[in-house]
N, CA, C and O of each residue as an XYZ file, in Angstrom:
516
protein
N       0.843     -1.161      0.000
C       0.000      0.000      0.000
C       0.896      1.234      0.000
O       1.723      1.416      0.894
N       0.723      2.066     -1.000
C       1.571      3.250     -1.098
C       1.025      4.353     -0.201
O      -0.183      4.496     -0.016
N       1.940      5.116      0.340
C       1.574      6.211      1.227
C       1.278      7.455      0.394
O       2.152      7.911     -0.342
N       0.085      8.012      0.485
C      -0.193      9.255     -0.225
C       0.523     10.414      0.451
O       0.864     10.354      1.633
N       0.744     11.473     -0.328
C       1.353     12.646      0.289
C       0.355     13.221      1.280
O      -0.817     13.414      0.956
N       0.818     13.487      2.463
C      -0.084     13.907      3.525
C       0.186     15.362      3.855
O       1.090     15.681      4.627
N      -0.614     16.245      3.256
C      -0.409     17.675      3.472
C      -0.751     18.086      4.886
O      -0.287     19.121      5.364
N      -1.563     17.278      5.567
C      -1.893     17.644      6.942
C      -0.678     17.504      7.847
O      -0.686     18.012      8.968
N       0.367     16.824      7.380
C       1.604     16.721      8.147
C       2.609     17.783      7.713
O       3.254     18.391      8.567
N       2.761     18.026      6.404
C       3.834     18.897      5.924
C       3.506     20.385      6.033
O       4.384     21.176      6.377
N       2.283     20.780      5.754
C       1.953     22.202      5.776
C       2.107     22.821      7.163
O       2.725     23.879      7.280
N       1.570     22.205      8.218
C       1.792     22.800      9.546
C       3.259     22.797      9.959
O       3.713     23.724     10.631
N       4.004     21.768      9.567
C       5.424     21.709      9.923
C       6.195     22.836      9.247
O       7.064     23.454      9.861
N       5.879     23.098      7.993
C       6.543     24.186      7.274
C       6.191     25.528      7.917
O       7.066     26.366      8.137
N       4.911     25.723      8.216
C       4.486     26.980      8.845
C       5.161     27.172     10.196
O       5.638     28.263     10.507
N       5.201     26.118     10.993
C       5.824     26.213     12.314
C       7.320     26.453     12.198
O       7.887     27.205     12.992
N       7.969     25.827     11.223
C       9.408     26.028     11.044
C       9.722     27.470     10.672
O      10.669     28.063     11.189
N       8.924     28.022      9.776
C       9.144     29.416      9.377
C       8.968     30.340     10.575
O       9.792     31.224     10.809
N       7.891     30.135     11.332
C       7.669     30.986     12.505
C       8.713     30.746     13.586
O       9.141     31.693     14.248
N       9.133     29.494     13.779
C      10.151     29.186     14.778
C      11.487     29.803     14.431
O      12.179     30.326     15.305
N      11.866     29.747     13.139
C      13.126     30.378     12.718
C      13.044     31.892     12.876
O      13.996     32.531     13.323
N      11.909     32.451     12.509
C      11.729     33.893     12.676
C      11.797     34.302     14.133
O      12.376     35.336     14.468
N      11.203     33.490     15.004
C      11.251     33.772     16.438
C      12.680     33.677     16.962
O      13.092     34.490     17.789
N      13.440     32.687     16.485
C      14.844     32.558     16.903
C      15.659     33.771     16.484
O      16.451     34.292     17.269
N      15.470     34.218     15.260
C      16.202     35.384     14.759
C      15.813     36.630     15.547
O      16.668     37.441     15.901
N      14.519     36.776     15.819
C      14.052     37.935     16.577
C      14.659     37.966     17.976
O      15.113     39.014     18.433
N      14.669     36.834     18.648
C      15.223     36.779     20.008
C      16.737     36.991     19.990
O      17.276     37.694     20.845
N      17.425     36.383     19.016
C      18.883     36.517     18.950
C      19.308     37.959     18.681
O      20.346     38.402     19.173
N      18.512     38.690     17.905
C      18.866     40.070     17.560
C      18.273     41.097     18.511
O      18.455     42.297     18.308
N      17.573     40.654     19.539
C      16.941     41.584     20.483
C      18.016     42.351     21.251
O      18.884     41.751     21.885
N      17.952     43.666     21.189
C      18.967     44.497     21.837
C      18.385     45.452     22.867
O      19.132     46.170     23.531
N      17.108     45.474     23.006
C      16.518     46.469     23.897
C      15.872     45.840     25.113
O      16.092     44.675     25.444
N      15.080     46.649     25.751
C      14.342     46.158     26.909
C      12.857     46.176     26.573
O      12.399     46.910     25.697
N      12.142     45.362     27.283
C      10.707     45.269     27.068
C      10.026     45.510     28.404
O      10.305     44.810     29.377
N       9.135     46.496     28.461
C       8.453     46.883     29.693
C       9.447     47.202     30.818
O       9.194     46.921     31.989
N      10.573     47.791     30.431
C      11.567     48.184     31.420
C      12.440     47.047     31.918
O      13.222     47.243     32.848
N      12.330     45.861     31.327
C      13.116     44.696     31.756
C      14.146     44.391     30.676
O      13.811     44.318     29.494
N      15.392     44.214     31.084
C      16.468     43.879     30.154
C      16.545     42.358     30.019
O      16.780     41.647     30.996
N      16.344     41.872     28.789
C      16.315     40.430     28.545
C      17.630     39.885     27.987
O      17.684     38.720     27.594
N      18.683     40.688     27.942
C      19.921     40.219     27.320
C      20.515     39.023     28.048
O      21.072     38.133     27.406
N      20.409     38.979     29.375
C      20.952     37.820     30.097
C      20.074     36.580     29.929
O      20.548     35.454     30.087
N      18.833     36.782     29.619
C      17.901     35.654     29.496
C      17.781     35.121     28.069
O      17.003     34.204     27.808
N      18.561     35.703     27.140
C      18.464     35.273     25.746
C      18.710     33.782     25.579
O      17.992     33.115     24.833
N      19.706     33.257     26.258
C      20.038     31.833     26.126
C      18.878     30.976     26.611
O      18.531     29.976     25.981
N      18.286     31.365     27.720
C      17.149     30.604     28.241
C      15.930     30.709     27.326
O      15.217     29.729     27.107
N      15.706     31.892     26.804
C      14.560     32.081     25.912
C      14.778     31.323     24.609
O      13.848     30.707     24.087
N      16.009     31.365     24.075
C      16.292     30.631     22.834
C      16.115     29.125     23.022
O      15.741     28.420     22.085
N      16.382     28.638     24.221
C      16.188     27.211     24.485
C      14.733     26.785     24.438
O      14.438     25.608     24.228
N      13.828     27.717     24.629
C      12.405     27.375     24.595
C      11.801     27.481     23.201
O      10.645     27.105     23.006
N      12.554     27.983     22.229
C      12.030     28.145     20.875
C      11.614     26.810     20.246
O      10.560     26.768     19.610
N      12.383     25.707     20.384
C      11.892     24.441     19.805
C      10.543     24.005     20.383
O       9.690     23.499     19.653
N      10.351     24.196     21.667
C       9.059     23.855     22.267
C       7.939     24.722     21.731
O       6.835     24.244     21.470
N       8.234     26.005     21.570
C       7.238     26.915     21.000
C       6.937     26.518     19.559
O       5.785     26.562     19.128
N       7.975     26.130     18.812
C       7.786     25.697     17.428
C       6.909     24.455     17.363
O       6.044     24.360     16.492
N       7.112     23.511     18.256
C       6.277     22.304     18.281
C       4.832     22.670     18.610
O       3.903     22.123     18.015
N       4.641     23.580     19.543
C       3.279     24.013     19.884
C       2.611     24.696     18.694
O       1.429     24.478     18.428
N       3.373     25.522     17.981
C       2.839     26.177     16.786
C       2.484     25.131     15.734
O       1.451     25.239     15.074
N       3.346     24.108     15.573
C       3.080     23.029     14.627
C       1.759     22.336     14.966
O       0.933     22.110     14.082
N       1.558     22.002     16.233
C       0.318     21.338     16.652
C      -0.896     22.230     16.367
O      -1.937     21.749     15.918
N      -0.752     23.523     16.631
C      -1.856     24.449     16.385
C      -2.210     24.495     14.898
O      -3.379     24.373     14.534
N      -1.194     24.672     14.034
C      -1.462     24.741     12.602
C      -2.013     23.420     12.069
O      -2.861     23.420     11.178
N      -1.540     22.299     12.606
C      -2.070     21.004     12.180
C      -3.548     20.899     12.541
O      -4.358     20.440     11.735
N      -3.894     21.322     13.746
C      -5.296     21.285     14.167
C      -6.156     22.171     13.266
O      -7.239     21.765     12.844
N      -5.677     23.375     12.975
C      -6.431     24.293     12.120
C      -6.591     23.701     10.725
O      -7.676     23.772     10.149
N      -5.520     23.114     10.169
C      -5.589     22.541      8.826
C      -6.582     21.384      8.779
O      -7.418     21.318      7.878
N      -6.496     20.480      9.738
C      -7.395     19.325      9.742
C      -8.833     19.780      9.940
O      -9.748     19.258      9.302
N      -9.031     20.734     10.805
C     -10.392     21.191     11.127
C     -11.050     21.875      9.943
O     -12.225     21.629      9.669
N     -10.324     22.726      9.234
C     -10.955     23.546      8.212
C     -10.690     23.083      6.783
O     -11.563     23.252      5.931
N      -9.544     22.516      6.485
C      -9.268     22.088      5.119
C      -9.686     20.648      4.880
O     -10.341     20.339      3.885
N      -9.305     19.769      5.797
C      -9.657     18.363      5.638
C     -11.099     18.093      6.064
O     -11.634     17.024      5.771
N     -11.730     19.033      6.740
C     -13.076     18.817      7.239
C     -14.082     18.543      6.141
O     -14.944     17.679      6.304
N     -13.997     19.255      5.022
C     -14.948     19.051      3.929
C     -14.784     17.663      3.328
O     -15.771     16.976      3.066
N     -13.543     17.252      3.110
C     -13.291     15.920      2.562
C     -13.743     14.841      3.545
O     -14.312     13.826      3.144
N     -13.492     15.063      4.801
C     -13.892     14.090      5.818
C     -15.409     13.962      5.879
O     -15.931     12.851      5.975
N     -16.122     15.087      5.825
C     -17.586     15.031      5.853
C     -18.135     14.301      4.635
O     -19.117     13.567      4.743
N     -17.508     14.496      3.475
C     -17.953     13.794      2.262
C     -17.742     12.293      2.405
O     -18.618     11.508      2.041
N     -16.585     11.884      2.933
C     -16.341     10.458      3.179
C     -17.341      9.896      4.184
O     -17.839      8.783      4.008
N     -17.639     10.657      5.238
C     -18.609     10.196      6.236
C     -19.975      9.977      5.605
O     -20.643      8.981      5.883
N     -20.389     10.910      4.756
C     -21.700     10.809      4.111
C     -21.764      9.589      3.198
O     -22.724      8.821      3.255
N     -20.744      9.406      2.355
C     -20.722      8.254      1.454
C     -20.687      6.948      2.231
O     -21.387      5.997      1.881
N     -19.892      6.896      3.264
C     -19.759      5.673      4.042
C     -21.047      5.368      4.806
O     -21.428      4.204      4.929
N     -21.714      6.387      5.315
C     -22.972      6.164      6.034
C     -24.048      5.645      5.090
O     -24.849      4.793      5.474
N     -24.074      6.149      3.860
C     -25.018      5.631      2.867
C     -24.727      4.162      2.566
O     -25.649      3.355      2.443
N     -23.452      3.819      2.450
C     -23.068      2.431      2.195
C     -23.477      1.534      3.364
O     -23.986      0.433      3.155
N     -23.254      2.003      4.592
C     -23.633      1.220      5.775
C     -25.140      0.993      5.802
O     -25.596     -0.112      6.098
N     -25.917      2.031      5.495
C     -27.373      1.889      5.502
C     -27.844      0.894      4.449
O     -28.737      0.090      4.717
N     -27.252      0.939      3.248
C     -27.627     -0.015      2.195
C     -27.264     -1.440      2.591
O     -28.046     -2.366      2.380
N     -26.081     -1.613      3.163
C     -25.665     -2.957      3.573
C     -26.524     -3.472      4.727
O     -26.847     -4.659      4.772
N     -26.892     -2.606      5.649
C     -27.756     -3.015      6.764
C     -29.121     -3.463      6.234
O     -29.683     -4.453      6.701
N     -29.649     -2.718      5.248
C     -30.932     -3.101      4.652
C     -30.807     -4.430      3.913
O     -31.714     -5.260      3.968
N     -29.685     -4.634      3.220
C     -29.482     -5.894      2.498
C     -29.341     -7.061      3.469
O     -29.838     -8.152      3.190
N     -28.681     -6.857      4.591
C     -28.526     -7.932      5.581
C     -29.860     -8.296      6.230
O     -30.064     -9.447      6.616
N     -30.760     -7.339      6.353
C     -32.063     -7.605      6.957
C     -33.072     -8.187      5.973
O     -34.174     -8.565      6.370
N     -32.710     -8.264      4.698
C     -33.606     -8.825      3.688
C     -33.647    -10.348      3.833
O     -32.603    -10.995      3.750
N     -34.826    -10.931      4.048
C     -34.896    -12.385      4.240
C     -34.737    -13.183      2.947
O     -34.601    -14.406      3.001
N     -34.750    -12.529      1.798
C     -34.715    -13.246      0.526
C     -33.311    -13.436     -0.046
O     -33.174    -14.044     -1.108
N     -32.268    -12.941      0.612
C     -30.920    -13.100      0.057
C     -30.362    -14.469      0.428
O     -30.737    -15.064      1.438
N     -29.459    -14.950     -0.418
C     -28.852    -16.267     -0.190
C     -27.817    -16.177      0.935
O     -27.343    -15.085      1.246
N     -27.464    -17.302      1.544
C     -26.452    -17.283      2.617
C     -25.088    -16.785      2.143
O     -24.369    -16.119      2.888
N     -24.733    -17.119      0.881
C     -23.446    -16.638      0.356
C     -23.437    -15.112      0.233
O     -22.468    -14.449      0.600
N     -24.541    -14.575     -0.293
C     -24.638    -13.117     -0.407
C     -24.666    -12.466      0.972
O     -24.079    -11.404      1.181
N     -25.352    -13.113      1.904
C     -25.428    -12.569      3.266
C     -24.041    -12.515      3.900
O     -23.711    -11.562      4.605
N     -23.229    -13.546      3.646
C     -21.860    -13.561      4.176
C     -21.022    -12.442      3.554
O     -20.258    -11.767      4.246
N     -21.174    -12.253      2.237
C     -20.430    -11.192      1.546
C     -20.874     -9.808      2.046
O     -20.038     -8.940      2.298
N     -22.181     -9.609      2.185
C     -22.684     -8.332      2.695
C     -22.218     -8.088      4.128
O     -21.915     -6.957      4.508
N     -22.166     -9.145      4.905
C     -21.702     -9.020      6.290
C     -20.243     -8.581      6.332
O     -19.867     -7.723      7.130
N     -19.421     -9.182      5.461
C     -18.005     -8.797      5.388
C     -17.876     -7.332      4.972
O     -17.102     -6.586      5.572
N     -18.629     -6.914      3.948
C     -18.590     -5.522      3.492
C     -19.102     -4.566      4.573
O     -18.601     -3.451      4.717
N     -20.105     -5.020      5.328
C     -20.662     -4.195      6.401
C     -19.606     -3.929      7.474
O     -19.455     -2.795      7.929
N     -18.881     -4.965      7.876
C     -17.851     -4.771      8.900
C     -16.690     -3.924      8.377
O     -16.087     -3.164      9.135
N     -16.374     -4.052      7.084
C     -15.350     -3.184      6.491
C     -15.814     -1.723      6.493
O     -15.026     -0.816      6.758
N     -17.091     -1.507      6.197
C     -17.626     -0.141      6.195
C     -17.637      0.439      7.610
O     -17.376      1.627      7.800
N     -17.940     -0.398      8.596
C     -17.902      0.062      9.991
C     -16.470      0.447     10.371
O     -16.248      1.463     11.030
N     -15.491     -0.380      9.946
C     -14.086     -0.059     10.238
C     -13.663      1.226      9.521
O     -12.914      2.030     10.076
N     -14.147      1.419      8.284
C     -13.849      2.658      7.560
C     -14.448      3.857      8.289
O     -13.839      4.926      8.337
N     -15.644      3.680      8.859
C     -16.265      4.758      9.625
C     -15.427      5.103     10.855
O     -15.277      6.275     11.202
N     -14.886      4.087     11.507
C     -14.007      4.324     12.660
C     -12.754      5.073     12.218
O     -12.308      5.997     12.899
N     -12.182      4.674     11.070
C     -10.989      5.356     10.554
C     -11.289      6.812     10.203
O     -10.455      7.692     10.418
N     -12.487      7.061      9.660
C     -12.864      8.434      9.334
C     -12.988      9.249     10.613
O     -12.521     10.387     10.674
N     -13.608      8.679     11.625
C     -13.766      9.390     12.896
C     -12.410      9.686     13.537
O     -12.244     10.699     14.216
N     -11.432      8.783     13.313
C     -10.089      8.994     13.854
C      -9.240      9.867     12.935
O      -8.038     10.018     13.154
N      -9.868     10.444     11.901
C      -9.194     11.311     10.924
C      -8.133     10.586     10.132
O      -7.186     11.213      9.657
N      -8.263      9.285      9.976
C      -7.320      8.509      9.185
C      -7.954      8.255      7.826
O      -8.261      7.115      7.480
N      -8.150      9.329      7.052
C      -8.868      9.266      5.795
C      -8.067      8.535      4.731
O      -8.660      7.986      3.802
N      -6.737      8.506      4.829
C      -5.920      7.857      3.803
C      -6.206      6.367      3.719
O      -6.091      5.796      2.635
N      -6.575      5.708      4.821
C      -6.895      4.281      4.787
C      -8.185      4.055      4.022
O      -8.322      3.041      3.338
N      -9.126      4.969      4.120
C     -10.416      4.818      3.462
C     -10.266      4.977      1.959
O     -10.997      4.342      1.199
N      -9.330      5.815      1.512
C      -9.140      6.054      0.081
C      -8.671      4.813     -0.653
O      -9.067      4.601     -1.799
N      -7.840      3.986     -0.034
C      -7.231      2.845     -0.719
C      -8.225      1.774     -1.071
O      -7.853      0.754     -1.652
């Protein structure tokens, strides 16, 4: 199974890296005081926290991307999958289907339920394959 390019991973990382590098440059070049406090002695300590801030920014951008960009695609997958589950449930409840067909529908039904779980967990790439 080939891995699709996952923009929900790369876009927030790029955004966070750009902001983290900019924050590092800003702190390293800081020469003044802020609110009457001189931060020149604390530069080393503040620079040490930049990777943590960058990771937090990455998590924030990832959440925003998944919520607003991937949300439309996820809702479409949920709708299609729910329609499939409803059709399979109706087919399984039909007393006129053969046992072989019932077994096949049952297998497809459980696959659709697993796909629904994957969609809820935001693992849409598994559903695409």
